[in-house]
Coordinates of C-alpha atoms and ligand atoms in Angstrom, one line a residue:
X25 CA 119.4 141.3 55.0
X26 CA 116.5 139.9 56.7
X27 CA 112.7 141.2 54.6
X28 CA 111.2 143.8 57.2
X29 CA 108.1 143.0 58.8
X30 CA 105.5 145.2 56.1
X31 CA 103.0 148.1 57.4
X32 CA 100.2 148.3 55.6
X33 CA 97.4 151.4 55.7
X34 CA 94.1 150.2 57.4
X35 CA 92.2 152.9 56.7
X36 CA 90.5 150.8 54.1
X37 CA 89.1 148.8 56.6
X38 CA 87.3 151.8 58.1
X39 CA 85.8 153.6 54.9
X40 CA 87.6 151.7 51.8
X41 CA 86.4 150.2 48.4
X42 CA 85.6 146.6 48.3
X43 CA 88.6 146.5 45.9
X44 CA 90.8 148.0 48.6
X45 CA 89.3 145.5 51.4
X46 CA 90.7 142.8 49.1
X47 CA 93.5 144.2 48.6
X48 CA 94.4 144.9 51.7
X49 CA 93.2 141.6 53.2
X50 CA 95.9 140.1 50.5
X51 CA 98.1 141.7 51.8
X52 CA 97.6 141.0 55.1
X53 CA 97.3 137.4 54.5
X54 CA 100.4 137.7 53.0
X55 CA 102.8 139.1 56.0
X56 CA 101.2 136.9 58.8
X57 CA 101.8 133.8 56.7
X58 CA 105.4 134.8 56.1
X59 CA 106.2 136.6 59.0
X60 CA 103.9 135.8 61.8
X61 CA 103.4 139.5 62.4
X62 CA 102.6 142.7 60.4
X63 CA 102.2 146.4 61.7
X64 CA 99.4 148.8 60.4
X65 CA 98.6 152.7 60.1
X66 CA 95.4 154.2 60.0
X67 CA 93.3 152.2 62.1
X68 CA 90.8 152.7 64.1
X69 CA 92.2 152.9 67.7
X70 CA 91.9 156.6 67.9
X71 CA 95.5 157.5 69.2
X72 CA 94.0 159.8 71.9
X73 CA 92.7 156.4 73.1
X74 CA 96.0 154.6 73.5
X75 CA 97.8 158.2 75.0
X76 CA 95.1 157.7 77.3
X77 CA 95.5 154.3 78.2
X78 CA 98.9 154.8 78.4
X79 CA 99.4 157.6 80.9
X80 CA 96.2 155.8 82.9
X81 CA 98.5 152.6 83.1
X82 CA 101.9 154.9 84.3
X83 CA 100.0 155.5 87.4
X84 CA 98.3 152.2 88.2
X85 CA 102.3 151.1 88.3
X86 CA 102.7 153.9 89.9
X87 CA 100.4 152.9 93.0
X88 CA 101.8 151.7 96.2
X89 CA 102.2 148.1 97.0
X90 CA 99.2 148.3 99.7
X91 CA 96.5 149.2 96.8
X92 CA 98.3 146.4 94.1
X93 CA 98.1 143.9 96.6
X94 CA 94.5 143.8 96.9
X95 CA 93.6 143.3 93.3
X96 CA 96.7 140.2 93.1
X97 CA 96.0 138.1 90.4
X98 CA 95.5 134.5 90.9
X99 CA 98.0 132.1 88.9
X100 CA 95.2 129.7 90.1
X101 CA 92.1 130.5 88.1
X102 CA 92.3 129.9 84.0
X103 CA 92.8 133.7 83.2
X104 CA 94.6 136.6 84.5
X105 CA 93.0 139.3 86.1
X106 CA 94.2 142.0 88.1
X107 CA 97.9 143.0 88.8
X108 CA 101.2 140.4 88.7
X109 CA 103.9 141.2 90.9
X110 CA 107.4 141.6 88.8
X111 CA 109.1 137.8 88.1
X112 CA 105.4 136.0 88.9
X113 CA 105.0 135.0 85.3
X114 CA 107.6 133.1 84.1
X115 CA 107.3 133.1 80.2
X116 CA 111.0 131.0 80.3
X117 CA 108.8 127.7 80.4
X118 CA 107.2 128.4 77.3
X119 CA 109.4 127.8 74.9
X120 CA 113.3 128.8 76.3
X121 CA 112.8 124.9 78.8
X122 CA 114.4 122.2 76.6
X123 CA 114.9 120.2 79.5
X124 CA 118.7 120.3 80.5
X125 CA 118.9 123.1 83.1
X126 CA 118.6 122.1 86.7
X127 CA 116.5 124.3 89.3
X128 CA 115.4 126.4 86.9
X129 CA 115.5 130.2 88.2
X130 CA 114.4 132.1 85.3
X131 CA 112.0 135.2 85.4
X132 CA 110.8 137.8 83.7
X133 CA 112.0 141.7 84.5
X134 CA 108.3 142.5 84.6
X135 CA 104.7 143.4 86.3
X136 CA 101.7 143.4 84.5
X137 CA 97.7 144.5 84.8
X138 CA 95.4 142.0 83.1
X139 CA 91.2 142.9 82.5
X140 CA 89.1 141.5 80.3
X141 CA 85.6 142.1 79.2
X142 CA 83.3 144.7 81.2
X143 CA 80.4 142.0 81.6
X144 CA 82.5 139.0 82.4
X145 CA 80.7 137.1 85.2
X146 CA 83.4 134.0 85.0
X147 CA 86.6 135.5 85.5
X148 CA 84.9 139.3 86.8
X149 CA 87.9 142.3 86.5
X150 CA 89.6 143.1 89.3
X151 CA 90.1 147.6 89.4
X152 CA 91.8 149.5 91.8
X153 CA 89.2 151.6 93.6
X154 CA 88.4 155.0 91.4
X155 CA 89.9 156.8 94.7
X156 CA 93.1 155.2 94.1
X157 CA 92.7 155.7 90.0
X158 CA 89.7 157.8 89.0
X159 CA 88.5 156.8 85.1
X160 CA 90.9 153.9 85.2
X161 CA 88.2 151.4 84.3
X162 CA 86.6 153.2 81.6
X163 CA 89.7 154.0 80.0
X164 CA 90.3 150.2 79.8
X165 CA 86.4 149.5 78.7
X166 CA 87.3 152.0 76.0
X167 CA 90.5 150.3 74.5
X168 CA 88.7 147.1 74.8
X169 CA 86.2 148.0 72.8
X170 CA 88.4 149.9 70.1
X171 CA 91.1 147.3 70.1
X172 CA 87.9 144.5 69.9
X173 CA 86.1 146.4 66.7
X174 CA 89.7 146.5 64.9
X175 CA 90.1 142.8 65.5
X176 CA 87.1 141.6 64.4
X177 CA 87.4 143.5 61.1
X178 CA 91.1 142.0 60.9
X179 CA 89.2 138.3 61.2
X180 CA 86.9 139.0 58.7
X181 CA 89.5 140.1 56.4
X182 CA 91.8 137.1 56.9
X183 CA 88.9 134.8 56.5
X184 CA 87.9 136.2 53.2
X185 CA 91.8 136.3 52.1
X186 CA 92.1 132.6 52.6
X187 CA 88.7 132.1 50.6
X188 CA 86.1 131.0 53.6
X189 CA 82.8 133.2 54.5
X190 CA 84.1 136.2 56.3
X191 CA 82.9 135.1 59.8
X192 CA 84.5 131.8 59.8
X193 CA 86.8 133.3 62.4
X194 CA 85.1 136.1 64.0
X195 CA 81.9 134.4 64.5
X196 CA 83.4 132.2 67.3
X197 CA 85.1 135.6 68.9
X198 CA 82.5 137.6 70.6
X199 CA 85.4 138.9 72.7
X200 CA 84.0 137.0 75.9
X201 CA 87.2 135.5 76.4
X202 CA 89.8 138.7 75.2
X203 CA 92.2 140.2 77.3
X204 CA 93.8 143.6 77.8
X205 CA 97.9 143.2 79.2
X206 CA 99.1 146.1 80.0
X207 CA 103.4 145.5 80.6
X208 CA 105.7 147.2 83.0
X209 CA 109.4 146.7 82.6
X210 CA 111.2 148.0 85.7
X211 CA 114.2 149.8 84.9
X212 CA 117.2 147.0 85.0
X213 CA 120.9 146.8 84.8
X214 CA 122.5 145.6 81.5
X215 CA 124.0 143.0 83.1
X216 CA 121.6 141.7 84.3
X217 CA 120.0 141.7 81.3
X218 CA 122.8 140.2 79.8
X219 CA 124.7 137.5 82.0
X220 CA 121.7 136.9 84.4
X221 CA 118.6 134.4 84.6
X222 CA 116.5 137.2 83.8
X223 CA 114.6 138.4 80.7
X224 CA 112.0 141.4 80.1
X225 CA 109.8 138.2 78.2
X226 CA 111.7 135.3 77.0
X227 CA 110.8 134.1 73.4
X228 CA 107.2 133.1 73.4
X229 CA 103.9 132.4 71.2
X230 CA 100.8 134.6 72.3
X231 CA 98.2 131.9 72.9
X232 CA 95.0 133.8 71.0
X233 CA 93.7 134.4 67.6
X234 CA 95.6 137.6 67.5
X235 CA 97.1 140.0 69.1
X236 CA 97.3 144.0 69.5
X237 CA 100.7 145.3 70.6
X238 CA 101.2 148.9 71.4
X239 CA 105.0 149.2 72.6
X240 CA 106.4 152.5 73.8
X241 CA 108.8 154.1 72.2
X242 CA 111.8 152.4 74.6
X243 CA 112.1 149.7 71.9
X244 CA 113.2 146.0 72.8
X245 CA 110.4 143.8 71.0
X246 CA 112.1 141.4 69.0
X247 CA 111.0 138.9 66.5
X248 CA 112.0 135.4 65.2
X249 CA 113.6 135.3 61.6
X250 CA 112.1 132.3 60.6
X251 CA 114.8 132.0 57.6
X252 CA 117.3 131.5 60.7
X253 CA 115.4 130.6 63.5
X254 CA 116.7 130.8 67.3
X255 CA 118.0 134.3 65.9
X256 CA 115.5 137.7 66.7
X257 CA 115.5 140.8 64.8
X258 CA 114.2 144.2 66.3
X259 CA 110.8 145.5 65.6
X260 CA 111.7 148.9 64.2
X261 CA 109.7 151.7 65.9
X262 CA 108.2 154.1 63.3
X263 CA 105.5 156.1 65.3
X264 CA 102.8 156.1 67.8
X265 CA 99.8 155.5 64.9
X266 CA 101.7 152.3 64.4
X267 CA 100.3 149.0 65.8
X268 CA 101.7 145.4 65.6
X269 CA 99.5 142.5 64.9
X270 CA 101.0 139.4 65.6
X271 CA 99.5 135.6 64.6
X272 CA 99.0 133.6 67.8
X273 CA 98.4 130.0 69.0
X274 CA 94.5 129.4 68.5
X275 CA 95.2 130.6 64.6
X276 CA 97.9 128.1 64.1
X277 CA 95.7 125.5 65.3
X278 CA 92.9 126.5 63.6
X279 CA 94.1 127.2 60.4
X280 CA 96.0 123.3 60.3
X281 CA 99.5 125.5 60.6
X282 CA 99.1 127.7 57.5
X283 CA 99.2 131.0 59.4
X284 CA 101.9 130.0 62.4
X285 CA 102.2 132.2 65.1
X286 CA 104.8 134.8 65.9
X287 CA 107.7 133.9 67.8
X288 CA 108.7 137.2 70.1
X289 CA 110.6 138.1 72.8
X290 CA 111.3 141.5 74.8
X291 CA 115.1 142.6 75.2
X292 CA 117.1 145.5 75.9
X293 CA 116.5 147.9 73.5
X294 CA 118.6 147.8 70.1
X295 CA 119.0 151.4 69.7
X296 CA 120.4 151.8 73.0
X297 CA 123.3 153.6 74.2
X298 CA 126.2 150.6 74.5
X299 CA 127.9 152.5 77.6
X300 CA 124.6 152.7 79.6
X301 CA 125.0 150.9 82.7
X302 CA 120.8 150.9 83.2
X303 CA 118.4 149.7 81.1
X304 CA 115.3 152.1 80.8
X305 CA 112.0 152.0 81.9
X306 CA 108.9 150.4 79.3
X307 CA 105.7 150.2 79.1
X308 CA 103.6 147.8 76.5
X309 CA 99.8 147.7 75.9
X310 CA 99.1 144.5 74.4
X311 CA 95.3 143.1 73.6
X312 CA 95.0 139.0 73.3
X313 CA 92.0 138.6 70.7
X314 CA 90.5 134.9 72.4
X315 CA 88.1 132.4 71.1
X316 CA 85.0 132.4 73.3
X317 CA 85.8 129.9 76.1
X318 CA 83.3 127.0 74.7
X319 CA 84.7 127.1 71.4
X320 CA 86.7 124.4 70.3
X321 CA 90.8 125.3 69.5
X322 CA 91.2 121.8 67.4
X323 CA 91.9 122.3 63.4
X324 CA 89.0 123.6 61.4
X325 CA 87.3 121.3 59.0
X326 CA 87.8 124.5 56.1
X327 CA 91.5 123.7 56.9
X328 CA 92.1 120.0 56.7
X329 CA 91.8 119.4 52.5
X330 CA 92.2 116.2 50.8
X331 CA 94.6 113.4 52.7
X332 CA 95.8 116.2 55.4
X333 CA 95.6 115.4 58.7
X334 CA 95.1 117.2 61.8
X335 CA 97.9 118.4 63.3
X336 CA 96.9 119.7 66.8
X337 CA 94.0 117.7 69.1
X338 CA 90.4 118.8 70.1
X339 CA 90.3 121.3 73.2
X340 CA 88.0 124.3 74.3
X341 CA 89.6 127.7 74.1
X342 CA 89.2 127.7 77.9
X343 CA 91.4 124.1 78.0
X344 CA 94.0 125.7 75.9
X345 CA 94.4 128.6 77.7
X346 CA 94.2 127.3 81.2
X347 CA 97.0 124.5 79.8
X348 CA 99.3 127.2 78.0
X349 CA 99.0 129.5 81.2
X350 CA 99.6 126.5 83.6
X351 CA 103.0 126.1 81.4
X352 CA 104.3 129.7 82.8
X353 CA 103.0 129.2 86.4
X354 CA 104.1 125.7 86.9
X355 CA 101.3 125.3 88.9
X356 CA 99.5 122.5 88.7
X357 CA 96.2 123.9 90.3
X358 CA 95.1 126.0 87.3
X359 CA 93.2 122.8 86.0
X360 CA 90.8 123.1 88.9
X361 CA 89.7 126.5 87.9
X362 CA 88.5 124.8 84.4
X363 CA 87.1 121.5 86.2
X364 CA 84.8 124.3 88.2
X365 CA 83.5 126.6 85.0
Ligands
AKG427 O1 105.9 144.5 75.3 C1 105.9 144.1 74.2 O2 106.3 144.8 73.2 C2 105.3 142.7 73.8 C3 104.6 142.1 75.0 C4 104.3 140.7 74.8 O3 104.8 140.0 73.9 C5 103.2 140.0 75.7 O4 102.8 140.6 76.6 O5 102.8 138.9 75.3
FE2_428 FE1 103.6 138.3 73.5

């Protein structure tokens, strides 16, 4: 039997001890180095927030194509904002391309919603119009802000856990460069599912620090068992206080490889019925935690000891996520964007 992914009480973070910080930051430590991932109760994203968020995001799906259209996102520029259309991203080329497959028709069963922060003058947010969606925006201003504050004490804590001043990590996250994805999953035949070129997200790295995920209770997140890898083992659901945090890209890179990131994927859900034909509708809230965009995404010097040597090259966060976005629009225009900021 495969160790379950551990959930451990953050209320410490909020009002504990210094001795529970630590001990909790041990902890912590603990499951992202073995596990890539680790869920946590009692935090501070009040749930009212994410219910909010939630039912706000059920209508902006719910909009007709003629108000989506207008706020399209741009594979072009170096960050998603606004709405993608179901199948535009294409998370297959991540990780799931080795090469050998010929006119490669592979998407995801998906649309999404991508906003970042309020003030962003680079890459500005793109809302539906507050006739279409009154309070929309500020209900996404207001998870930002929650998610951002939990985050930032999660960096601190995993600094101090792996013995460095507790800002090492959150001092070059001002959140400038974080994003909010919010996930619909159409509902989709099994066999499609199944037999077809098609997956709700195909296995994949997140490309931030971080990240937040807030699944609904449909089920289908999956994660890589690293002691067999290539194999994926449901997340198991226990309740809407719960939150997965999962170790991304920028703190593999960062950290020389000693916290790797998560592999993940989103399926048909485990639990489900095996003689439904259709498999149901989902909805995801996820929050990318991103280095500010000048920042540089290359090993840091607290991480390379003795005769070890860097394992991943010198980029901006900006470079990195322009590249790793390129990767699942193969477009080759995203560069320009970068060239341009
Ligand atoms: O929907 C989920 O549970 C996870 C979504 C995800 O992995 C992503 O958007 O990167
Ligand atoms: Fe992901």
């Amino acid at each position: 039997m495969p160790k379950t992914i551990p959930v451990l009480d953050a209320a410490c973070l909020s009002n504990g001890t210094a001795q529970q910080r630590a001990e909790f930051s041990a902890k912590f430590l603990e499951a992202l180095t073995e596990f890539g991932f680790c869920k946590l109760v009692n935090h501070s994203v009040p749930l009212p927030v994410v219910e909010d968020t939630f039912n706000k995001i059920k209508s902006f799906f719910k909009l007709p194509f003629s108000e989506k259209k207008d706020i399209i996102n741009d594979p072009k520029k170096g960050q998603q904002r606004g709405w993608s259309p179901p199948g535009e991203e294409k998370t297959w080329w991540l990780e799931s391309n080795t090469g050998d497959v010929e006119s490669p028709k592979f998407s995801d069963n998906k649309e999404s919603f991508d906003c970042g922060h309020p003030n962003d003058k680079h890459f500005p947010n793109r809302w539906p119009t507050q006739e279409a969606l009154p309070g929309y925006q500020q209900t996404m201003d207001r998870f930002f802000f929650d998610c951002g504050d939990l985050c930032s004490n999660l960096l601190e804590v995993l600094a101090s856990a792996m013995g460095h001043e507790s800002k090492l990590f959150s001092s070059k996250c001002t959140h400038e460069a974080t994003t909010i994805r919010i996930n619909h999953f159409p509902p989709v035949k099994r066999e499609t599912l199944e037999t077809g070129q098609v997956s709700r997200i195909w296995p994949h790295n997140d490309f931030g620090i971080i990240s937040l995920v807030f699944p609904d209770r449909t089920g289908g997140l999956e994660y890589e068992d690293r002691e067999n890898p290539g194999n994926f083992i449901p997340m198991p659901y226990n309740g809407d206080d719960e939150v997965v945090v999962i170790a991304s890209e920028t703190i593999q890179r960062w950290t020389n490889g000693s916290v790797r990131a998560g592999l993940h994927r989103v399926t048909k859900p485990h639990e489900m019925d095996p003689n439904a034909d259709m498999v149901p509708e989902r909805w995801s809230l996820v929050y990318f935690v991103k280095a500010d965009r000048h920042v540089n995404v290359g090993p840091l010097k607290e991480f390379i000891t003795g005769e070890e040597k860097p394992m991943y090259e010198d980029l901006t966060a900006l470079e990195y996520q322009a590249m790793r976005n390129a990767v699942h629009y193969p477009e080759p225009e995203q560069m320009e964007a970068v060239a341009a900021y």
